[in-house]
Amino acid sequence: MKKVAINFLALMTLGVISCTQSNRPDLTGQNLIPQPVEITATNQSFAIQENTKIFVQNELPEIQGVAKFLSDFLQPATGFALPVELASAEPTEGILFSINEADSQLGEEGYELNISENMVKITAAKPAGLFYAVQTLRQLLPASFESKTKQDGKYLLATGVIRDYPQYAFRGMMLDVARHFFTVDEVKKVIDMLAAYKLNVLHLHLSDDQGWRIEIKSWPNLTAHGGSTEVGGGEGGFYTQEQYSDIVRYAAERFIIVIPEIDMPGHTNAALASYAELNCDGKATELYTGIKVGFSSLCIKKEITYQFINDVVSELVALTPGPYFHIGGDESHATPIEEYIPFINRVQEIVKAHGKKVIGWDEIAHANLIENTFVQYWAKADNAKKGVEQGAQVILSPASKAYLDMQYDSTSTYGLHWAGYVEVDSAYVWSPETLVPGISRENILGVESPLWSETVSNIDEMEYLVFPRLLGHAEIGWSPVEKRNWEDYKLRLAAHGKRMEAQGVDFYRSATVPWSGTEEKK
């Protein structure tokens, strides 16, 4: 009888221990996107409390800005106004931001997030890494924190160490504001979502047949006339130079560079309608509100064309501190190839003279590419390979995988399907380094997800097409290939449904994802 009682007591004790362990916070069980390189869990928790302080080890404005970003993020949910203080010595409690340039593995954007019961120590070689660590920390907190409303309960972080860094230096999204115009506030919301998933590039498609969207003071009719409409005949719109600078500043605060694109020599009807002299016959075209492509071309043989391009590039470069300028170059069907090649050659030199690196869609590989020109593969792999043969690196935006304006399936409300239907799983299941035979890892600058706006006229429609596919592309650009697995990813993505809801994002609830999944994987 005594032996039975002892065995029963042992079983009860084991059950209590097992139950306790199963309820312990597990850092490796968090639903993080992108998936980090390394995670080690210690199964305790750090509590964010009213007396928690945020420390920085130096007064660099960028580091102060990251610390304030975290404080501002935490305040609505916790009600705590957590101060940011300069640490005279390394603290033993609180949240500490520090720079360690000697940690070469972390590179420009990597970080180490070390969470113990008393301290959260965030270390990076550069400020960008600190910012990306904060984005990971956000995902360790409940999705409800994203709603910016007071949350009851304890504010706990699972303990352990995350070491993380991106696979590709260039991870971006393109937003077409030419076919349909999007306001400054709408663009800022997109920037916030890019930052939350560690994307670092916003490519703005600022001109096309249907509209010119950026003020050029030396050519004012581009916006006065060329910016006055959009697809379907709406009123269009444009950014003043001050508004554009505000977008660039807002993005930079989130470690995102803006790449302006002025498409040429095709996709130029808005400019041709604004200035008669840019046409070979000297007659301005009519404004265009349809969605056909390939019918327009700047007059290649006129010198005024190159003065126009130089003026536009000059004004935009002055407003854009990032290293790149996008010249388009796609679907120039109205430009004979014998004129297209010298045009691209000359425009590359104009951009170079203004201190920027050229990016163009893959057709530009037919020209003689100068050093530091990048080819953006969207349609023809052979063009991308021609670019590589000339020493250019490639940005991968394959339409059949990365185009965010492709319909999910035949029942999708918005989007097109000329490159096929791209469901959420299909958008995720591909690898940059094996996509095109002959283009290997060292040939690739990174990945970009374009959203062409022929079929979307407001931010809700835009979000339907962009999310959740963009999250998968963010992981492709950041996480090691061995960490990427659809069966695991779809469970993590399911948890992010609640996070996107809290952020007010109108995402597509794909049937390939079990959206009923909880925040913690079971």
Short mmCIF file of C-alpha atoms in Angstrom, two decimals:
data_model
loop_
_atom_site.label_atom_id
_atom_site.label_comp_id
_atom_site.label_asym_id
_atom_site.label_seq_id
_atom_site.Cartn_x
_atom_site.Cartn_y
_atom_site.Cartn_z
CA MET A 1 0.00 0.00 0.00
CA LYS A 2 2.85 2.35 0.91
CA LYS A 3 4.54 1.60 -2.43
CA VAL A 4 1.34 2.40 -4.33
CA ALA A 5 1.03 5.72 -2.50
CA ILE A 6 4.63 6.63 -3.31
CA ASN A 7 4.14 5.79 -6.98
CA PHE A 8 0.93 7.86 -7.07
CA LEU A 9 2.73 10.81 -5.47
CA ALA A 10 5.59 10.49 -7.99
CA LEU A 11 3.14 10.49 -10.89
CA MET A 12 1.38 13.55 -9.52
CA THR A 13 4.68 15.39 -9.09
CA LEU A 14 5.79 14.48 -12.61
CA GLY A 15 2.46 15.71 -13.93
CA VAL A 16 2.84 19.05 -12.18
CA ILE A 17 6.40 19.44 -13.48
CA SER A 18 5.32 18.48 -17.00
CA CYS A 19 2.40 20.93 -16.93
CA THR A 20 4.66 23.69 -15.64
CA GLN A 21 7.25 23.04 -18.32
CA SER A 22 4.61 22.97 -21.07
CA ASN A 23 3.41 26.43 -20.00
CA ARG A 24 6.87 27.92 -19.92
CA PRO A 25 7.55 30.50 -22.65
CA ASP A 26 9.55 29.04 -25.51
CA LEU A 27 11.48 31.42 -27.74
CA THR A 28 11.81 28.75 -30.44
CA GLY A 29 8.01 28.42 -30.59
CA GLN A 30 7.31 32.02 -31.53
CA ASN A 31 5.76 32.76 -34.92
CA LEU A 32 8.50 34.94 -36.37
CA ILE A 33 8.53 36.20 -39.98
CA PRO A 34 11.14 36.27 -41.45
CA GLN A 35 12.52 33.18 -39.73
CA PRO A 36 15.75 34.09 -37.86
CA VAL A 37 19.08 32.41 -38.53
CA GLU A 38 19.61 31.12 -34.97
CA ILE A 39 17.33 30.85 -31.93
CA THR A 40 18.28 29.45 -28.52
CA ALA A 41 15.59 29.32 -25.82
CA THR A 42 16.09 29.47 -22.05
CA ASN A 43 12.39 29.14 -21.19
CA GLN A 44 11.96 31.99 -18.75
CA SER A 45 10.41 35.41 -19.31
CA PHE A 46 11.28 39.09 -19.14
CA ALA A 47 8.50 41.36 -17.91
CA ILE A 48 8.01 44.84 -19.33
CA GLN A 49 6.94 46.94 -16.35
CA GLU A 50 6.18 50.56 -15.56
CA ASN A 51 9.68 51.07 -14.13
CA THR A 52 11.45 49.44 -17.09
CA LYS A 53 13.99 51.75 -18.68
CA ILE A 54 15.41 51.78 -22.18
CA PHE A 55 19.14 52.52 -22.37
CA VAL A 56 21.43 53.48 -25.23
CA GLN A 57 25.21 53.30 -25.04
CA ASN A 58 25.87 56.36 -27.18
CA GLU A 59 24.08 59.45 -28.42
CA LEU A 60 24.07 58.72 -32.14
CA PRO A 61 20.74 60.08 -33.47
CA GLU A 62 19.99 56.86 -35.39
CA ILE A 63 20.35 54.75 -32.23
CA GLN A 64 18.32 57.22 -30.19
CA GLY A 65 15.68 57.05 -32.92
CA VAL A 66 15.48 53.24 -32.76
CA ALA A 67 15.15 53.31 -28.96
CA LYS A 68 12.38 55.89 -29.21
CA PHE A 69 10.65 53.77 -31.88
CA LEU A 70 10.49 50.92 -29.37
CA SER A 71 9.29 53.19 -26.55
CA ASP A 72 6.58 54.66 -28.80
CA PHE A 73 5.48 51.19 -29.91
CA LEU A 74 5.15 49.89 -26.34
CA GLN A 75 3.33 52.86 -24.83
CA PRO A 76 -0.22 52.44 -26.28
CA ALA A 77 -0.50 48.78 -25.28
CA THR A 78 1.15 49.01 -21.87
CA GLY A 79 0.32 52.56 -20.86
CA PHE A 80 3.96 52.93 -19.83
CA ALA A 81 5.94 55.97 -20.95
CA LEU A 82 9.28 54.16 -20.95
CA PRO A 83 12.14 56.67 -20.85
CA VAL A 84 15.20 56.44 -23.09
CA GLU A 85 18.38 57.16 -21.15
CA LEU A 86 22.09 57.28 -21.93
CA ALA A 87 23.84 54.50 -20.00
CA SER A 88 26.96 55.67 -18.15
CA ALA A 89 27.73 52.01 -17.34
CA GLU A 90 26.19 48.76 -18.54
CA PRO A 91 22.89 48.35 -16.67
CA THR A 92 21.78 45.12 -14.99
CA GLU A 93 18.08 45.66 -15.61
CA GLY A 94 16.00 47.06 -18.47
CA ILE A 95 16.45 47.18 -22.24
CA LEU A 96 19.86 48.11 -23.65
CA PHE A 97 20.80 49.08 -27.21
CA SER A 98 24.49 48.74 -28.01
CA ILE A 99 26.77 48.76 -31.04
CA ASN A 100 29.50 46.17 -31.50
CA GLU A 101 31.26 46.81 -34.79
CA ALA A 102 33.67 43.94 -34.11
CA ASP A 103 30.89 41.37 -34.68
CA SER A 104 31.51 41.03 -38.42
CA GLN A 105 29.00 38.19 -38.86
CA LEU A 106 26.13 40.59 -38.21
CA GLY A 107 27.10 42.86 -41.12
CA GLU A 108 25.13 45.98 -41.95
CA GLU A 109 21.71 44.70 -40.86
CA GLY A 110 22.20 41.77 -38.50
CA TYR A 111 21.54 41.76 -34.76
CA GLU A 112 21.73 39.75 -31.58
CA LEU A 113 18.71 39.85 -29.29
CA ASN A 114 19.63 38.47 -25.86
CA ILE A 115 16.67 38.24 -23.49
CA SER A 116 17.14 37.22 -19.85
CA GLU A 117 14.84 37.54 -16.86
CA ASN A 118 16.28 40.97 -15.98
CA MET A 119 17.66 42.34 -19.24
CA VAL A 120 16.95 42.67 -22.93
CA LYS A 121 20.26 43.38 -24.62
CA ILE A 122 20.05 44.35 -28.28
CA THR A 123 23.39 44.39 -30.09
CA ALA A 124 24.28 45.14 -33.71
CA ALA A 125 27.23 46.28 -35.75
CA LYS A 126 25.16 49.09 -37.30
CA PRO A 127 21.97 50.97 -36.30
CA ALA A 128 19.90 49.18 -38.96
CA GLY A 129 20.51 45.92 -37.10
CA LEU A 130 19.13 47.43 -33.91
CA PHE A 131 15.99 48.47 -35.79
CA TYR A 132 15.46 44.97 -37.20
CA ALA A 133 15.92 43.52 -33.71
CA VAL A 134 13.05 45.75 -32.57
CA GLN A 135 10.86 44.34 -35.36
CA THR A 136 11.59 40.84 -34.07
CA LEU A 137 10.85 41.95 -30.51
CA ARG A 138 7.47 43.28 -31.70
CA GLN A 139 6.58 39.80 -32.92
CA LEU A 140 7.46 38.30 -29.52
CA LEU A 141 4.60 40.31 -28.04
CA PRO A 142 0.91 39.55 -28.60
CA ALA A 143 -0.60 40.59 -31.94
CA SER A 144 -2.98 42.87 -30.03
CA PHE A 145 -0.05 45.21 -29.33
CA GLU A 146 -0.28 46.27 -32.99
CA SER A 147 -3.74 47.76 -32.45
CA LYS A 148 -2.29 50.67 -30.45
CA THR A 149 -4.87 50.26 -27.68
CA LYS A 150 -4.38 49.46 -24.00
CA GLN A 151 -3.86 45.75 -23.32
CA ASP A 152 -4.49 44.19 -19.93
CA GLY A 153 -2.27 41.54 -18.34
CA LYS A 154 1.44 40.95 -18.02
CA TYR A 155 3.75 42.03 -20.82
CA LEU A 156 6.18 39.14 -21.15
CA LEU A 157 8.97 38.24 -23.56
CA ALA A 158 10.27 34.68 -23.83
CA THR A 159 13.96 34.47 -22.88
CA GLY A 160 16.85 33.25 -24.99
CA VAL A 161 19.13 34.45 -27.75
CA ILE A 162 18.35 35.27 -31.39
CA ARG A 163 21.21 35.90 -33.81
CA ASP A 164 20.01 37.01 -37.18
CA TYR A 165 21.13 38.62 -40.43
CA PRO A 166 19.77 38.79 -43.99
CA GLN A 167 20.73 36.62 -46.92
CA TYR A 168 20.29 39.43 -49.47
CA ALA A 169 21.15 43.11 -49.10
CA PHE A 170 18.26 44.30 -51.30
CA ARG A 171 14.74 43.37 -50.15
CA GLY A 172 11.95 45.52 -51.48
CA MET A 173 8.56 46.28 -52.88
CA MET A 174 7.58 48.38 -55.87
CA LEU A 175 4.44 50.50 -55.68
CA ASP A 176 2.95 51.80 -58.92
CA VAL A 177 1.47 55.21 -58.12
CA ALA A 178 1.19 56.13 -61.82
CA ARG A 179 -1.75 53.96 -62.94
CA HIS A 180 -3.65 54.89 -59.78
CA PHE A 181 -2.40 57.54 -57.39
CA PHE A 182 -1.85 56.84 -53.69
CA THR A 183 -1.61 59.57 -51.07
CA VAL A 184 1.36 60.33 -48.84
CA ASP A 185 -0.39 58.76 -45.83
CA GLU A 186 -1.17 55.61 -47.82
CA VAL A 187 2.44 55.32 -48.91
CA LYS A 188 3.54 55.76 -45.29
CA LYS A 189 1.30 52.87 -44.23
CA VAL A 190 3.01 50.71 -46.85
CA ILE A 191 6.39 51.81 -45.50
CA ASP A 192 5.35 50.80 -41.98
CA MET A 193 4.45 47.31 -43.18
CA LEU A 194 7.71 46.96 -45.12
CA ALA A 195 9.67 47.92 -42.03
CA ALA A 196 7.77 45.46 -39.81
CA TYR A 197 8.99 42.59 -41.98
CA LYS A 198 12.58 43.81 -42.46
CA LEU A 199 12.23 45.01 -46.05
CA ASN A 200 14.58 47.88 -46.87
CA VAL A 201 13.56 49.21 -50.30
CA LEU A 202 10.50 51.09 -51.56
CA HIS A 203 10.60 51.47 -55.33
CA LEU A 204 8.12 54.12 -56.50
CA HIS A 205 6.95 53.88 -60.11
CA LEU A 206 6.37 57.62 -60.55
CA SER A 207 5.50 57.95 -64.23
CA ASP A 208 3.70 56.02 -66.93
CA ASP A 209 1.27 56.46 -69.80
CA GLN A 210 -1.59 57.20 -67.39
CA GLY A 211 0.03 59.74 -65.09
CA TRP A 212 3.08 61.72 -63.97
CA ARG A 213 3.25 61.79 -60.17
CA ILE A 214 6.28 63.85 -59.10
CA GLU A 215 6.66 67.63 -59.33
CA ILE A 216 9.49 68.69 -61.64
CA LYS A 217 9.86 72.44 -61.25
CA SER A 218 11.64 72.96 -64.56
CA TRP A 219 8.85 71.10 -66.42
CA PRO A 220 5.70 72.08 -64.48
CA ASN A 221 3.14 70.81 -67.00
CA LEU A 222 4.19 67.22 -66.26
CA THR A 223 2.04 67.31 -63.14
CA ALA A 224 -0.35 70.13 -64.01
CA HIS A 225 -1.53 68.22 -67.09
CA GLY A 226 0.16 64.81 -67.04
CA GLY A 227 -0.78 64.17 -63.41
CA SER A 228 -4.42 65.16 -63.78
CA THR A 229 -5.91 61.73 -64.44
CA GLU A 230 -5.39 57.98 -63.96
CA VAL A 231 -6.70 54.61 -65.14
CA GLY A 232 -10.45 54.82 -65.52
CA GLY A 233 -10.48 58.60 -65.76
CA GLY A 234 -10.15 59.52 -62.08
CA GLU A 235 -8.61 62.80 -60.97
CA GLY A 236 -5.10 61.43 -60.49
CA GLY A 237 -2.74 63.46 -58.35
CA PHE A 238 0.95 64.00 -57.71
CA TYR A 239 3.51 64.58 -54.97
CA THR A 240 5.02 67.98 -54.52
CA GLN A 241 8.75 67.88 -53.98
CA GLU A 242 8.12 68.62 -50.31
CA GLN A 243 5.70 65.68 -50.04
CA TYR A 244 8.13 63.36 -51.80
CA SER A 245 10.91 64.47 -49.44
CA ASP A 246 8.61 63.71 -46.51
CA ILE A 247 8.10 60.17 -47.84
CA VAL A 248 11.86 59.74 -48.27
CA ARG A 249 12.52 61.00 -44.71
CA TYR A 250 9.80 58.78 -43.21
CA ALA A 251 11.25 55.76 -45.00
CA ALA A 252 14.83 56.59 -43.94
CA GLU A 253 13.76 56.69 -40.29
CA ARG A 254 12.74 53.06 -40.80
CA PHE A 255 15.96 52.17 -42.64
CA ILE A 256 14.23 51.99 -46.01
CA ILE A 257 15.65 53.62 -49.12
CA VAL A 258 13.34 55.04 -51.78
CA ILE A 259 14.14 54.31 -55.42
CA PRO A 260 12.41 56.66 -57.87
CA GLU A 261 11.51 55.27 -61.28
CA ILE A 262 10.91 57.42 -64.33
CA ASP A 263 10.02 54.92 -67.04
CA MET A 264 11.54 55.56 -70.50
CA PRO A 265 11.59 55.60 -73.49
CA GLY A 266 8.20 53.83 -73.45
CA HIS A 267 5.44 54.16 -70.86
CA THR A 268 5.73 57.91 -71.42
CA ASN A 269 2.37 59.12 -72.71
CA ALA A 270 1.75 61.39 -69.70
CA ALA A 271 4.96 63.27 -70.56
CA LEU A 272 4.20 63.27 -74.27
CA ALA A 273 0.76 64.73 -73.59
CA SER A 274 2.30 67.42 -71.39
CA TYR A 275 5.01 68.63 -73.78
CA ALA A 276 4.60 68.57 -77.55
CA GLU A 277 8.35 68.92 -78.15
CA LEU A 278 9.02 65.45 -76.71
CA ASN A 279 7.14 63.95 -79.66
CA CYS A 280 8.84 63.41 -83.01
CA ASP A 281 5.98 65.13 -84.84
CA GLY A 282 5.92 68.06 -82.40
CA LYS A 283 2.30 67.41 -81.45
CA ALA A 284 1.17 66.61 -77.91
CA THR A 285 -0.70 63.34 -77.49
CA GLU A 286 -4.03 62.94 -75.70
CA LEU A 287 -4.11 61.90 -72.06
CA TYR A 288 -4.58 58.15 -71.67
CA THR A 289 -6.67 56.29 -69.07
CA GLY A 290 -6.62 52.71 -70.38
CA ILE A 291 -4.25 49.87 -69.50
CA LYS A 292 -2.67 48.87 -72.83
CA VAL A 293 1.13 49.06 -73.01
CA GLY A 294 3.86 49.51 -75.57
CA PHE A 295 2.39 52.30 -77.72
CA SER A 296 4.36 55.35 -76.54
CA SER A 297 7.94 56.51 -76.99
CA LEU A 298 10.00 59.60 -76.36
CA CYS A 299 11.56 60.96 -79.54
CA ILE A 300 14.99 59.34 -79.40
CA LYS A 301 16.61 61.55 -82.05
CA LYS A 302 15.71 64.93 -80.51
CA GLU A 303 18.25 66.59 -78.26
CA ILE A 304 15.44 68.14 -76.19
CA THR A 305 14.61 64.59 -75.03
CA TYR A 306 17.96 64.27 -73.28
CA GLN A 307 17.72 67.76 -71.80
CA PHE A 308 14.34 66.74 -70.43
CA ILE A 309 15.75 63.53 -68.93
CA ASN A 310 18.73 65.35 -67.45
CA ASP A 311 16.46 67.93 -65.81
CA VAL A 312 14.16 65.28 -64.35
CA VAL A 313 17.03 63.16 -63.06
CA SER A 314 18.76 66.23 -61.62
CA GLU A 315 15.73 67.34 -59.60
CA LEU A 316 14.86 63.85 -58.38
CA VAL A 317 18.43 62.99 -57.41
CA ALA A 318 18.57 66.12 -55.27
CA LEU A 319 15.58 64.81 -53.31
CA THR A 320 16.68 61.16 -53.06
CA PRO A 321 19.70 60.23 -50.91
CA GLY A 322 19.62 56.51 -51.80
CA PRO A 323 22.16 55.11 -54.28
CA TYR A 324 19.80 54.08 -57.11
CA PHE A 325 17.78 55.61 -59.94
CA HIS A 326 15.41 53.43 -61.98
CA ILE A 327 15.10 54.21 -65.69
CA GLY A 328 12.43 51.64 -66.55
CA GLY A 329 13.19 50.53 -70.10
CA ASP A 330 10.46 47.88 -70.34
CA GLU A 331 7.92 47.21 -73.06
CA SER A 332 9.32 49.86 -75.40
CA HIS A 333 7.60 48.28 -78.38
CA ALA A 334 7.17 51.61 -80.16
CA THR A 335 10.94 52.25 -80.07
CA PRO A 336 12.98 50.43 -82.74
CA ILE A 337 15.79 48.38 -81.19
CA GLU A 338 18.39 50.33 -83.19
CA GLU A 339 17.18 53.47 -81.39
CA TYR A 340 16.48 51.82 -78.04
CA ILE A 341 20.07 50.64 -77.49
CA PRO A 342 21.82 54.03 -77.96
CA PHE A 343 19.07 55.66 -75.89
CA ILE A 344 19.68 53.35 -72.90
CA ASN A 345 23.43 53.78 -73.33
CA ARG A 346 23.12 57.57 -73.16
CA VAL A 347 20.63 57.61 -70.26
CA GLN A 348 22.92 55.41 -68.18
CA GLU A 349 25.62 58.04 -68.52
CA ILE A 350 23.20 60.82 -67.51
CA VAL A 351 22.29 58.98 -64.32
CA LYS A 352 25.92 58.15 -63.59
CA ALA A 353 26.87 61.82 -64.00
CA HIS A 354 24.41 62.62 -61.21
CA GLY A 355 26.07 60.13 -58.88
CA LYS A 356 23.49 57.35 -58.95
CA LYS A 357 23.54 53.69 -59.93
CA VAL A 358 21.19 52.65 -62.72
CA ILE A 359 18.46 50.03 -62.36
CA GLY A 360 16.33 49.02 -65.33
CA TRP A 361 13.87 46.28 -66.24
CA ASP A 362 15.49 43.27 -67.89
CA GLU A 363 15.15 44.63 -71.45
CA ILE A 364 17.98 47.10 -70.78
CA ALA A 365 20.43 44.18 -71.00
CA HIS A 366 20.22 44.59 -74.81
CA ALA A 367 22.23 47.80 -74.38
CA ASN A 368 25.88 48.14 -73.34
CA LEU A 369 25.62 48.16 -69.56
CA ILE A 370 28.02 50.36 -67.67
CA GLU A 371 29.54 49.49 -64.30
CA ASN A 372 27.06 49.54 -61.41
CA THR A 373 24.01 49.08 -63.62
CA PHE A 374 21.52 46.53 -62.26
CA VAL A 375 19.08 44.44 -64.29
CA GLN A 376 15.66 43.76 -62.80
CA TYR A 377 14.40 40.41 -64.04
CA TRP A 378 10.64 40.37 -64.49
CA ALA A 379 9.86 38.62 -67.78
CA LYS A 380 12.74 37.09 -69.75
CA ALA A 381 15.43 35.03 -68.06
CA ASP A 382 17.62 35.35 -71.17
CA ASN A 383 17.70 39.12 -70.70
CA ALA A 384 18.76 38.70 -67.08
CA LYS A 385 21.52 36.33 -68.15
CA LYS A 386 22.67 38.86 -70.76
CA GLY A 387 23.02 41.33 -67.92
CA VAL A 388 25.06 38.87 -65.86
CA GLU A 389 27.29 38.22 -68.87
CA GLN A 390 28.03 41.96 -68.90
CA GLY A 391 28.94 41.91 -65.21
CA ALA A 392 25.64 43.26 -63.87
CA GLN A 393 23.92 41.99 -60.76
CA VAL A 394 20.26 41.03 -60.95
CA ILE A 395 17.23 42.01 -58.87
CA LEU A 396 14.72 39.17 -59.01
CA SER A 397 11.07 40.09 -59.60
CA PRO A 398 9.77 37.11 -61.60
CA ALA A 399 6.19 37.90 -62.59
CA SER A 400 5.00 34.34 -62.04
CA LYS A 401 6.20 34.41 -58.40
CA ALA A 402 6.80 37.97 -57.22
CA TYR A 403 4.25 40.15 -59.01
CA LEU A 404 1.75 41.21 -56.39
CA ASP A 405 -0.82 42.28 -58.98
CA MET A 406 -1.32 38.73 -60.23
CA GLN A 407 -4.64 37.23 -59.15
CA TYR A 408 -4.58 34.52 -56.50
CA ASP A 409 -7.01 32.40 -58.50
CA SER A 410 -9.83 32.77 -61.02
CA THR A 411 -12.20 34.10 -58.33
CA SER A 412 -9.93 36.94 -57.16
CA THR A 413 -11.61 40.32 -57.08
CA TYR A 414 -8.57 42.36 -58.14
CA GLY A 415 -5.48 41.81 -60.22
CA LEU A 416 -4.59 40.36 -63.61
CA HIS A 417 -3.38 36.91 -64.60
CA TRP A 418 -1.27 37.28 -67.73
CA ALA A 419 1.67 35.69 -65.84
CA GLY A 420 -0.60 33.08 -64.24
CA TYR A 421 -2.38 32.83 -60.91
CA VAL A 422 -0.10 33.21 -57.89
CA GLU A 423 -1.52 31.70 -54.72
CA VAL A 424 0.12 32.38 -51.35
CA ASP A 425 1.93 29.03 -51.35
CA SER A 426 3.22 29.51 -54.90
CA ALA A 427 4.50 32.99 -54.02
CA TYR A 428 6.55 31.45 -51.20
CA VAL A 429 7.87 28.22 -52.70
CA TRP A 430 10.85 29.37 -54.76
CA SER A 431 14.48 30.23 -54.15
CA PRO A 432 16.36 33.11 -55.80
CA GLU A 433 19.59 31.19 -56.23
CA THR A 434 17.95 28.31 -58.16
CA LEU A 435 15.25 30.21 -60.08
CA VAL A 436 17.24 30.78 -63.28
CA PRO A 437 19.94 28.34 -64.38
CA GLY A 438 23.06 30.39 -64.94
CA ILE A 439 22.19 33.01 -62.33
CA SER A 440 23.71 32.08 -58.98
CA ARG A 441 23.83 33.64 -55.55
CA GLU A 442 26.75 35.96 -56.30
CA ASN A 443 24.89 37.36 -59.34
CA ILE A 444 21.87 38.43 -57.27
CA LEU A 445 21.54 41.76 -55.47
CA GLY A 446 18.19 40.81 -53.97
CA VAL A 447 14.44 40.38 -54.38
CA GLU A 448 11.67 42.89 -55.09
CA SER A 449 7.89 42.44 -55.19
CA PRO A 450 6.15 44.78 -57.69
CA LEU A 451 2.55 45.93 -57.32
CA TRP A 452 1.20 47.37 -60.58
CA SER A 453 -1.98 49.31 -59.94
CA GLU A 454 -4.13 48.98 -63.06
CA THR A 455 -6.89 47.22 -61.08
CA VAL A 456 -6.54 48.80 -57.62
CA SER A 457 -7.69 52.33 -56.84
CA ASN A 458 -7.46 52.54 -53.05
CA ILE A 459 -5.37 51.19 -50.19
CA ASP A 460 -7.83 48.45 -49.20
CA GLU A 461 -7.68 46.97 -52.69
CA MET A 462 -3.91 47.36 -52.68
CA GLU A 463 -3.57 45.53 -49.37
CA TYR A 464 -5.71 42.65 -50.64
CA LEU A 465 -3.14 41.95 -53.36
CA VAL A 466 0.01 42.72 -51.37
CA PHE A 467 -0.77 40.84 -48.16
CA PRO A 468 0.01 38.17 -47.20
CA ARG A 469 2.22 37.38 -50.23
CA LEU A 470 4.70 40.12 -49.36
CA LEU A 471 5.47 38.43 -46.02
CA GLY A 472 6.62 35.32 -47.87
CA HIS A 473 8.84 37.38 -50.15
CA ALA A 474 10.30 39.10 -47.08
CA GLU A 475 11.29 35.70 -45.72
CA ILE A 476 12.78 34.64 -49.06
CA GLY A 477 14.99 37.72 -49.05
CA TRP A 478 16.02 37.45 -45.40
CA SER A 479 16.05 33.85 -44.15
CA PRO A 480 18.49 31.05 -45.08
CA VAL A 481 17.04 28.60 -47.58
CA GLU A 482 17.35 25.73 -45.10
CA LYS A 483 15.08 27.66 -42.70
CA ARG A 484 12.32 28.04 -45.28
CA ASN A 485 9.61 25.39 -45.39
CA TRP A 486 6.04 25.93 -46.52
CA GLU A 487 4.47 23.57 -43.97
CA ASP A 488 6.12 25.48 -41.13
CA TYR A 489 5.72 28.90 -42.72
CA LYS A 490 1.96 28.59 -43.27
CA LEU A 491 1.48 28.01 -39.52
CA ARG A 492 3.54 31.05 -38.65
CA LEU A 493 1.68 33.06 -41.29
CA ALA A 494 -1.65 31.92 -39.83
CA ALA A 495 -0.71 33.59 -36.54
CA HIS A 496 0.16 36.79 -38.40
CA GLY A 497 -3.43 37.01 -39.58
CA LYS A 498 -4.31 38.39 -36.15
CA ARG A 499 -1.35 40.75 -36.35
CA MET A 500 -2.44 42.11 -39.72
CA GLU A 501 -6.00 42.49 -38.46
CA ALA A 502 -4.70 44.52 -35.50
CA GLN A 503 -2.73 46.70 -37.93
CA GLY A 504 -5.86 47.35 -39.99
CA VAL A 505 -4.52 45.53 -43.06
CA ASP A 506 -7.16 44.12 -45.42
CA PHE A 507 -5.28 40.97 -46.36
CA TYR A 508 -6.43 38.05 -48.50
CA ARG A 509 -7.45 35.03 -46.42
CA SER A 510 -6.07 32.30 -48.63
CA ALA A 511 -7.49 28.80 -48.25
CA THR A 512 -3.90 27.49 -48.33
CA VAL A 513 -3.31 28.97 -44.85
CA PRO A 514 -5.05 27.72 -41.66
CA TRP A 515 -6.03 31.18 -40.42
CA SER A 516 -7.72 29.72 -37.36
CA GLY A 517 -4.24 28.99 -35.96
CA THR A 518 -3.38 30.60 -32.63
CA GLU A 519 -0.49 32.92 -31.90
CA GLU A 520 1.61 30.17 -30.40
CA LYS A 521 2.28 27.08 -32.48
CA LYS A 522 0.94 23.95 -30.80
#
